[in-house]
PDB file of C-alpha atoms in Angstrom:
ATOM      1  CA  MET Q   1      -0.436   0.408   0.024  1.00 70.00           C
ATOM      2  CA  ASP Q   2       3.121   2.181   1.001  1.00 81.00           C
ATOM      3  CA  THR Q   3       3.831   1.935  -2.825  1.00 82.00           C
ATOM      4  CA  LEU Q   4       0.757   2.730  -3.859  1.00 78.00           C
ATOM      5  CA  ILE Q   5       0.480   5.962  -2.292  1.00 81.00           C
ATOM      6  CA  LYS Q   6       4.384   6.710  -2.922  1.00 84.00           C
ATOM      7  CA  GLN Q   7       3.697   6.462  -6.836  1.00 88.00           C
ATOM      8  CA  GLN Q   8      -0.105   8.550  -6.795  1.00 88.00           C
ATOM      9  CA  GLY Q   9       1.720  11.676  -8.738  1.00 88.00           C
ATOM     10  CA  LEU Q  10       2.619   9.005 -11.112  1.00 90.00           C
ATOM     11  CA  PHE Q  11      -1.140   7.321 -11.232  1.00 92.00           C
ATOM     12  CA  LEU Q  12      -3.039  10.989 -11.403  1.00 92.00           C
ATOM     13  CA  ALA Q  13      -0.253  12.153 -14.195  1.00 93.00           C
ATOM     14  CA  CYS Q  14      -1.464   8.656 -16.250  1.00 94.00           C
ATOM     15  CA  TYR Q  15      -5.324   9.136 -15.239  1.00 96.00           C
ATOM     16  CA  ARG Q  16      -4.724  13.633 -16.758  1.00 96.00           C
ATOM     17  CA  PHE Q  17      -2.949  12.395 -19.412  1.00 96.00           C
ATOM     18  CA  VAL Q  18      -5.375   9.584 -21.311  1.00 97.00           C
ATOM     19  CA  LEU Q  19      -8.661  11.929 -20.463  1.00 97.00           C
ATOM     20  CA  GLY Q  20      -7.307  14.808 -22.265  1.00 97.00           C
ATOM     21  CA  LEU Q  21      -5.342  13.051 -24.811  1.00 97.00           C
ATOM     22  CA  LEU Q  22      -8.887  10.939 -25.708  1.00 96.00           C
ATOM     23  CA  PHE Q  23     -10.693  14.713 -25.401  1.00 97.00           C
ATOM     24  CA  ALA Q  24      -8.710  15.981 -27.756  1.00 97.00           C
ATOM     25  CA  CYS Q  25      -8.934  13.307 -29.904  1.00 95.00           C
ATOM     26  CA  HIS Q  26     -12.845  14.028 -30.244  1.00 92.00           C
ATOM     27  CA  GLY Q  27     -12.251  17.059 -30.719  1.00 92.00           C
ATOM     28  CA  ALA Q  28      -9.964  16.757 -33.396  1.00 92.00           C
ATOM     29  CA  ALA Q  29     -11.885  13.692 -35.707  1.00 90.00           C
ATOM     30  CA  THR Q  30     -14.788  16.020 -35.300  1.00 87.00           C
ATOM     31  CA  LEU Q  31     -12.857  19.420 -36.447  1.00 87.00           C
ATOM     32  CA  PHE Q  32     -10.218  18.090 -38.875  1.00 84.00           C
ATOM     33  CA  ASN Q  33     -11.844  14.115 -39.998  1.00 81.00           C
ATOM     34  CA  VAL Q  34      -9.194  12.042 -38.236  1.00 84.00           C
ATOM     35  CA  LEU Q  35      -9.316   9.339 -35.743  1.00 78.00           C
ATOM     36  CA  GLY Q  36     -11.976   8.081 -37.920  1.00 78.00           C
ATOM     37  CA  GLY Q  37     -13.082  10.840 -38.605  1.00 70.00           C
ATOM     38  CA  PRO Q  38     -16.362  12.980 -36.965  1.00 66.00           C
ATOM     39  CA  GLN Q  39     -19.566  11.205 -35.507  1.00 59.00           C
ATOM     40  CA  GLY Q  40     -21.510  12.433 -37.993  1.00 62.00           C
ATOM     41  CA  PRO Q  41     -21.462  15.994 -40.739  1.00 63.00           C
ATOM     42  CA  ALA Q  42     -18.386  17.609 -39.345  1.00 62.00           C
ATOM     43  CA  PRO Q  43     -19.707  21.060 -38.072  1.00 62.00           C
ATOM     44  CA  SER Q  44     -18.906  24.204 -39.350  1.00 67.00           C
ATOM     45  CA  PHE Q  45     -17.405  27.206 -37.783  1.00 61.00           C
ATOM     46  CA  ALA Q  46     -20.741  29.512 -37.425  1.00 63.00           C
ATOM     47  CA  GLN Q  47     -22.522  26.271 -36.072  1.00 67.00           C
ATOM     48  CA  TRP Q  48     -23.319  26.048 -32.698  1.00 67.00           C
ATOM     49  CA  PRO Q  49     -22.319  23.737 -30.139  1.00 76.00           C
ATOM     50  CA  GLY Q  50     -20.795  21.600 -32.825  1.00 76.00           C
ATOM     51  CA  TRP Q  51     -17.973  23.589 -33.843  1.00 83.00           C
ATOM     52  CA  TRP Q  52     -17.496  25.564 -30.473  1.00 88.00           C
ATOM     53  CA  ALA Q  53     -17.656  22.177 -29.079  1.00 91.00           C
ATOM     54  CA  ALA Q  54     -14.941  20.626 -30.276  1.00 91.00           C
ATOM     55  CA  ALA Q  55     -12.583  23.083 -30.555  1.00 93.00           C
ATOM     56  CA  ILE Q  56     -12.651  23.446 -26.982  1.00 95.00           C
ATOM     57  CA  GLU Q  57     -12.743  19.317 -26.594  1.00 96.00           C
ATOM     58  CA  LEU Q  58      -8.868  19.620 -29.037  1.00 96.00           C
ATOM     59  CA  VAL Q  59      -7.795  22.595 -27.082  1.00 97.00           C
ATOM     60  CA  ALA Q  60      -8.870  22.238 -23.602  1.00 98.00           C
ATOM     61  CA  GLY Q  61      -8.060  18.570 -23.468  1.00 97.00           C
ATOM     62  CA  THR Q  62      -4.432  19.759 -24.873  1.00 97.00           C
ATOM     63  CA  LEU Q  63      -4.125  21.510 -22.283  1.00 97.00           C
ATOM     64  CA  VAL Q  64      -4.631  18.632 -19.807  1.00 97.00           C
ATOM     65  CA  VAL Q  65      -2.805  16.549 -21.693  1.00 96.00           C
ATOM     66  CA  LEU Q  66       0.490  18.737 -21.147  1.00 95.00           C
ATOM     67  CA  GLY Q  67      -0.770  20.180 -17.493  1.00 94.00           C
ATOM     68  CA  VAL Q  68      -0.962  23.834 -19.196  1.00 94.00           C
ATOM     69  CA  ALA Q  69      -3.763  26.053 -17.089  1.00 94.00           C
ATOM     70  CA  THR Q  70      -4.963  22.346 -16.095  1.00 95.00           C
ATOM     71  CA  ARG Q  71      -7.351  23.282 -13.323  1.00 96.00           C
ATOM     72  CA  ALA Q  72      -9.682  26.291 -15.575  1.00 97.00           C
ATOM     73  CA  ALA Q  73      -9.115  23.605 -18.502  1.00 97.00           C
ATOM     74  CA  ALA Q  74     -10.458  20.874 -16.628  1.00 98.00           C
ATOM     75  CA  VAL Q  75     -13.503  22.969 -14.990  1.00 98.00           C
ATOM     76  CA  ILE Q  76     -14.077  24.048 -18.921  1.00 97.00           C
ATOM     77  CA  CYS Q  77     -13.598  20.826 -20.366  1.00 97.00           C
ATOM     78  CA  SER Q  78     -16.009  19.312 -17.295  1.00 98.00           C
ATOM     79  CA  GLY Q  79     -18.810  22.332 -18.786  1.00 97.00           C
ATOM     80  CA  THR Q  80     -18.599  21.428 -21.851  1.00 96.00           C
ATOM     81  CA  MET Q  81     -19.414  17.906 -20.841  1.00 96.00           C
ATOM     82  CA  ALA Q  82     -22.326  18.834 -18.543  1.00 96.00           C
ATOM     83  CA  TYR Q  83     -24.236  21.121 -20.833  1.00 95.00           C
ATOM     84  CA  ALA Q  84     -23.518  18.175 -23.478  1.00 94.00           C
ATOM     85  CA  TYR Q  85     -25.005  15.906 -21.467  1.00 95.00           C
ATOM     86  CA  PHE Q  86     -27.810  18.498 -19.568  1.00 95.00           C
ATOM     87  CA  VAL Q  87     -28.635  19.802 -23.447  1.00 94.00           C
ATOM     88  CA  VAL Q  88     -28.564  16.996 -25.495  1.00 92.00           C
ATOM     89  CA  HIS Q  89     -28.859  13.395 -23.868  1.00 94.00           C
ATOM     90  CA  GLN Q  90     -31.303  13.867 -20.554  1.00 93.00           C
ATOM     91  CA  PRO Q  91     -34.173  15.299 -22.169  1.00 94.00           C
ATOM     92  CA  GLN Q  92     -34.053  11.778 -24.515  1.00 95.00           C
ATOM     93  CA  ALA Q  93     -34.212   9.665 -21.207  1.00 94.00           C
ATOM     94  CA  LEU Q  94     -33.001  10.253 -17.242  1.00 89.00           C
ATOM     95  CA  PHE Q  95     -30.022   8.218 -17.074  1.00 93.00           C
ATOM     96  CA  PRO Q  96     -27.173   7.599 -19.546  1.00 93.00           C
ATOM     97  CA  ILE Q  97     -27.785   4.401 -19.843  1.00 93.00           C
ATOM     98  CA  GLU Q  98     -31.050   4.893 -21.637  1.00 95.00           C
ATOM     99  CA  ASN Q  99     -30.117   8.221 -23.652  1.00 95.00           C
ATOM    100  CA  GLY Q 100     -26.500   7.416 -24.992  1.00 94.00           C
ATOM    101  CA  GLY Q 101     -25.065  10.037 -22.539  1.00 95.00           C
ATOM    102  CA  GLU Q 102     -22.753   7.491 -20.480  1.00 96.00           C
ATOM    103  CA  LYS Q 103     -19.204   8.856 -22.550  1.00 94.00           C
ATOM    104  CA  ALA Q 104     -20.873  12.852 -22.087  1.00 95.00           C
ATOM    105  CA  ALA Q 105     -21.104  11.958 -18.117  1.00 96.00           C
ATOM    106  CA  LEU Q 106     -17.656  10.026 -17.823  1.00 97.00           C
ATOM    107  CA  PHE Q 107     -15.863  13.213 -19.714  1.00 97.00           C
ATOM    108  CA  CYS Q 108     -17.987  15.344 -16.880  1.00 97.00           C
ATOM    109  CA  TRP Q 109     -16.901  13.865 -13.487  1.00 97.00           C
ATOM    110  CA  GLY Q 110     -13.184  13.094 -14.969  1.00 97.00           C
ATOM    111  CA  PHE Q 111     -12.450  15.992 -15.503  1.00 98.00           C
ATOM    112  CA  LEU Q 112     -14.054  17.840 -12.253  1.00 97.00           C
ATOM    113  CA  LEU Q 113     -11.727  15.354 -10.704  1.00 96.00           C
ATOM    114  CA  ILE Q 114      -8.601  17.267 -12.114  1.00 96.00           C
ATOM    115  CA  ALA Q 115     -10.111  20.373 -11.587  1.00 97.00           C
ATOM    116  CA  VAL Q 116     -10.169  19.311  -8.020  1.00 96.00           C
ATOM    117  CA  PHE Q 117      -7.426  17.461  -7.668  1.00 93.00           C
ATOM    118  CA  GLY Q 118      -5.155  19.873 -10.264  1.00 91.00           C
ATOM    119  CA  PRO Q 119      -2.475  18.170 -12.136  1.00 91.00           C
ATOM    120  CA  GLY Q 120       0.028  17.046  -9.652  1.00 85.00           C
ATOM    121  CA  ARG Q 121       3.501  17.119 -10.288  1.00 85.00           C
ATOM    122  CA  TRP Q 122       4.248  15.416 -13.436  1.00 82.00           C
ATOM    123  CA  ALA Q 123       2.384  18.421 -14.866  1.00 88.00           C
ATOM    124  CA  LEU Q 124       4.348  20.378 -17.442  1.00 86.00           C
ATOM    125  CA  SER Q 125       3.956  24.245 -15.630  1.00 83.00           C
ATOM    126  CA  ALA Q 126       5.442  22.131 -12.308  1.00 81.00           C
ATOM    127  CA  ARG Q 127       7.821  22.068 -14.241  1.00 78.00           C
ATOM    128  CA  LEU Q 128       8.002  25.119 -15.636  1.00 79.00           C
ATOM    129  CA  THR Q 129       7.580  26.691 -11.981  1.00 76.00           C
ATOM    130  CA  ALA Q 130      10.245  24.886 -10.312  1.00 60.00           C
ATOM    131  CA  PRO Q 131      13.380  26.406 -11.386  1.00 61.00           C
ATOM    132  CA  ARG Q 132      11.718  29.408 -10.156  1.00 56.00           C
ATOM    133  CA  ALA Q 133      11.156  28.161  -6.823  1.00 50.00           C
ATOM    134  CA  LEU Q 134      14.017  27.271  -6.388  1.00 46.00           C
ATOM    135  CA  ALA Q 135      16.440  30.309  -7.703  1.00 50.00           C
ATOM    136  CA  SER Q 136      13.637  32.513  -5.430  1.00 50.00           C
ATOM    137  CA  GLU Q 137      14.464  30.134  -2.205  1.00 47.00           C
ATOM    138  CA  GLU Q 138      18.207  30.255  -2.908  1.00 49.00           C
ATOM    139  CA  ALA Q 139      18.482  34.459  -2.875  1.00 47.00           C
TER     140      ALA Q 139
END
């Protein structure tokens, strides 16, 4: 059990990386018709919320993967999926298994977890601020 506790940061980083990568890939597939293409016709720039949701998925998902502005990006990702669930899926039926909203619900709660716990020490932002913190301690 001590080994798991010691490796908690690494597991959080893996979780953040995988969740952000899946989210970013979904956005890239929708916007650029790659990775198996969009789940329907590619949205146009003016189409709400299709194009905008895909852009948020790509940009915010990439920020989460990198660990840059992670909490803010995770809140935006979580909110995007909450919107998708309650506007697109929930009107069809109450439970995600009935309305096809499992992915939206899982992404929503997964990103909320990252927003609460933060990116961890394996994030790029932690690596960028570490030298400055050490320099200020030495002065």
